[in-house]
PDB file of C-alpha atoms in Angstrom:
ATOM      1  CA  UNK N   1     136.125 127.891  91.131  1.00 59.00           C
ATOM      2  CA  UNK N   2     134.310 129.365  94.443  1.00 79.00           C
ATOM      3  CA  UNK N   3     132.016 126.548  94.428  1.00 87.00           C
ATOM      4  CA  UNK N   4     134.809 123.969  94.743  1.00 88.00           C
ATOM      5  CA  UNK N   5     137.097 126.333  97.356  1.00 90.00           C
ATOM      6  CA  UNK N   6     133.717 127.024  99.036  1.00 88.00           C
ATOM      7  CA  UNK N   7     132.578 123.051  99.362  1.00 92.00           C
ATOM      8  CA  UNK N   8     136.438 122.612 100.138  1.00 92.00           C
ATOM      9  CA  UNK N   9     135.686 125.026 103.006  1.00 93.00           C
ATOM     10  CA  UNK N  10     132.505 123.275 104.056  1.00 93.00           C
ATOM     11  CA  UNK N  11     134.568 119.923 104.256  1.00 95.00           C
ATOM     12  CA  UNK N  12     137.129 121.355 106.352  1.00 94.00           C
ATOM     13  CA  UNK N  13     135.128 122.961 108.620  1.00 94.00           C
ATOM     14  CA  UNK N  14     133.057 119.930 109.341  1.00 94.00           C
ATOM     15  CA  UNK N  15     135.711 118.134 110.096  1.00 96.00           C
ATOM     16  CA  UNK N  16     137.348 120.243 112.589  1.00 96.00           C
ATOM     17  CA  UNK N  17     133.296 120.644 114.167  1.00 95.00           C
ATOM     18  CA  UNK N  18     133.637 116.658 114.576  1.00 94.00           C
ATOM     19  CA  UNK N  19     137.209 116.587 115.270  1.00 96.00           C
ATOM     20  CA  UNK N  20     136.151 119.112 118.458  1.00 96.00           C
ATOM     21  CA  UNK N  21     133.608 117.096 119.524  1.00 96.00           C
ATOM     22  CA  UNK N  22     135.668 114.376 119.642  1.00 96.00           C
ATOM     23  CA  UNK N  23     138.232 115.460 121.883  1.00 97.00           C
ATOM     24  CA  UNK N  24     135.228 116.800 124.036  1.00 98.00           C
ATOM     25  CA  UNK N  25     133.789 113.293 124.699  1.00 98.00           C
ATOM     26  CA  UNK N  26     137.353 112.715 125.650  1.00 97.00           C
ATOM     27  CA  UNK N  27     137.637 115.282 128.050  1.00 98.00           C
ATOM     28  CA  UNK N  28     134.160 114.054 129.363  1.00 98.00           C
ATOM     29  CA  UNK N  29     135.117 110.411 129.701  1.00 98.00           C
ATOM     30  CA  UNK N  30     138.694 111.305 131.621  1.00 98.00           C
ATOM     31  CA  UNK N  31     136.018 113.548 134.155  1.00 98.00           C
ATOM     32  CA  UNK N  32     133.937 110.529 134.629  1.00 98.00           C
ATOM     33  CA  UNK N  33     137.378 108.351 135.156  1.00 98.00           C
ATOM     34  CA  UNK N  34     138.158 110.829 137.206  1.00 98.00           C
ATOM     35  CA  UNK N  35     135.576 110.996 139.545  1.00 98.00           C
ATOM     36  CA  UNK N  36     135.244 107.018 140.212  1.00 98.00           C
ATOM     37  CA  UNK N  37     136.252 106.541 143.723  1.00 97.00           C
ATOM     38  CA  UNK N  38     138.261 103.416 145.439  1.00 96.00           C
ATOM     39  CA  UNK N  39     138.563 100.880 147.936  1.00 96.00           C
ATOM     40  CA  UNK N  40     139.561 101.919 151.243  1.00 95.00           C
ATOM     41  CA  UNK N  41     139.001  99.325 153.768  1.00 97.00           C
ATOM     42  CA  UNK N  42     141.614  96.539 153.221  1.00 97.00           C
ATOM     43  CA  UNK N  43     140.505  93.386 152.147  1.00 97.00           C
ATOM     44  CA  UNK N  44     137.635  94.839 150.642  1.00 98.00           C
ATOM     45  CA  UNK N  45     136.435  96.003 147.215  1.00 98.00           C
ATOM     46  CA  UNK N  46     134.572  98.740 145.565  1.00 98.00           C
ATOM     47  CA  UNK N  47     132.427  98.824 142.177  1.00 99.00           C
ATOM     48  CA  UNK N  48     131.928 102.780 141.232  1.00 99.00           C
ATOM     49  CA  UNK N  49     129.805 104.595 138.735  1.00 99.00           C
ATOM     50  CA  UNK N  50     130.859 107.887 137.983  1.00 99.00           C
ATOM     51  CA  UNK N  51     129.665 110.009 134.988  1.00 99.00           C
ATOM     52  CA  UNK N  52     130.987 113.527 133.120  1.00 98.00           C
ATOM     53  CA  UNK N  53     130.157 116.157 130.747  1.00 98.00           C
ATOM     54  CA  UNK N  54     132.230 118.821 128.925  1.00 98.00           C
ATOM     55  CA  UNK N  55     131.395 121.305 125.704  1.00 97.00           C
ATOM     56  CA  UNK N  56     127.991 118.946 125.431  1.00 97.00           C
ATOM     57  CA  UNK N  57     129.368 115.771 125.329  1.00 98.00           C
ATOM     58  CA  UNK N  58     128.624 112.845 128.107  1.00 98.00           C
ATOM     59  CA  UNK N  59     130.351 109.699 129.449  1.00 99.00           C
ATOM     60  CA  UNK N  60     130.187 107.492 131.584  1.00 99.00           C
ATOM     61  CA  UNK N  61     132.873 105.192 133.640  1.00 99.00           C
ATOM     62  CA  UNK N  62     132.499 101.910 135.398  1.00 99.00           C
ATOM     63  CA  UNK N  63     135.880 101.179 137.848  1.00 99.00           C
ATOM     64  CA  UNK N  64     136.250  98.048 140.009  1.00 99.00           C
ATOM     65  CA  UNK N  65     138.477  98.557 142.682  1.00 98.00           C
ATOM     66  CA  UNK N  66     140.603  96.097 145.636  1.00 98.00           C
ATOM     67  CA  UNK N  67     142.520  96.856 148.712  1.00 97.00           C
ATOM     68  CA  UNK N  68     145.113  94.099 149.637  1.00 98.00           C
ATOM     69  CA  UNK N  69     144.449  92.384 153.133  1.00 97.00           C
ATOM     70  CA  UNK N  70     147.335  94.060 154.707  1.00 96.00           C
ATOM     71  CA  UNK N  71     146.441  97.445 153.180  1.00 95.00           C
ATOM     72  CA  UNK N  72     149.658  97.778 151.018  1.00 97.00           C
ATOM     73  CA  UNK N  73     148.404  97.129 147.380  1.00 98.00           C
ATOM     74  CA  UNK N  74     145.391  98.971 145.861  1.00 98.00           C
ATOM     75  CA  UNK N  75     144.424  97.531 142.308  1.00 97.00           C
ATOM     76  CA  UNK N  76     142.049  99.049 139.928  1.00 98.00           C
ATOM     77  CA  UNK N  77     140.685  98.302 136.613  1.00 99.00           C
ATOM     78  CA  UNK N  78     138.325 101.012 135.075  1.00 99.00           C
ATOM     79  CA  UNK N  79     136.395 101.731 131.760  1.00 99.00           C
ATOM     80  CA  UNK N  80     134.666 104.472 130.209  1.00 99.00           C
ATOM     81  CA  UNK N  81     132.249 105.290 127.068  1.00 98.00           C
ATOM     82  CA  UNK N  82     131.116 108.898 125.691  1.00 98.00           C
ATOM     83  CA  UNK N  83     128.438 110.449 123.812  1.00 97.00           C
ATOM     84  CA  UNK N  84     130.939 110.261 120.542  1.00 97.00           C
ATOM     85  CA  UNK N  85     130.554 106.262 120.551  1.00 97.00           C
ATOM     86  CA  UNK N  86     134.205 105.755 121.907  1.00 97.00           C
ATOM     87  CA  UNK N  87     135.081 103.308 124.659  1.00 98.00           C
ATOM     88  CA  UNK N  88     137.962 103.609 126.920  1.00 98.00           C
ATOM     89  CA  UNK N  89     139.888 101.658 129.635  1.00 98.00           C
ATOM     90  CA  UNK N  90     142.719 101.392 132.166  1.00 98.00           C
ATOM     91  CA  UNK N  91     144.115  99.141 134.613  1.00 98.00           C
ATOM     92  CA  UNK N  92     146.531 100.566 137.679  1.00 98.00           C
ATOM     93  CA  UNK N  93     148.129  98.963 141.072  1.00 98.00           C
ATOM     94  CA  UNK N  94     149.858 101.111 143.437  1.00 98.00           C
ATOM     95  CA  UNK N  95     151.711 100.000 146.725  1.00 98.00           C
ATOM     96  CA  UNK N  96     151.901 101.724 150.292  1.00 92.00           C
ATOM     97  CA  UNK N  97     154.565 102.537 152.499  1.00 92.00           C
TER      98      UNK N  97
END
C-alpha cells in the first residue's frame, strides 16, 4: 500500500512541478507582450521584438504595429512563444479623441 500512495504522490507532485512551470512561461510570454512597443508617428508602422523571463522560464513576442494617417486609429497584431513550447497571439485597435 505505501508504494502505490507513495508513486500516487510522485504523480501528483509532478504534475503540479509542470503545471507551475506552465503558468510561468505564461507569465513570461505576457512580460514579453508586454514590453513590445508601438507606432507613434501617424502613417507609419512599427515591427517590435520584445522578450521576458519569470521563475526560469523565457519567451519571446513579435508585435506589428500601425498608426492611421490622421493619427486617430492605432492597430496592432502581436504574438508570443515560451520556453514551455506554447504559442500565443492577439490582435487590438484603439481610436483617439
Amino acid at each position: 500500500m505505501n508504494g502505490a500512495v507513495g508513486q500516487a504522490k510522485s504523480y501528483t507532485d509532478d504534475q503540479i512541478r509542470s503545471a507551475r512551470r506552465d503558468s510561468y512561461g505564461g507569465t513570461a510570454s505576457a512580460l514579453a507582450a508586454a514590453g513590445l512597443p508601438q507606432a507613434v508617428l501617424p502613417g507609419h508602422g512599427m515591427v517590435a521584438l520584445a522578450g521576458g523571463t519569470y521563475g526560469g522560464q523565457s519567451a519571446m513576442a513579435i508585435g506589428v504595429s500601425q498608426l492611421s494617417e490622421t493619427g486617430k486609429w492605432v492597430y496592432k497584431v502581436q504574438g508570443t512563444s515560451d520556453s514551455r513550447g506554447q504559442f500565443g497571439a492577439s490582435v487590438g485597435a484603439g481610436m483617439h479623441w
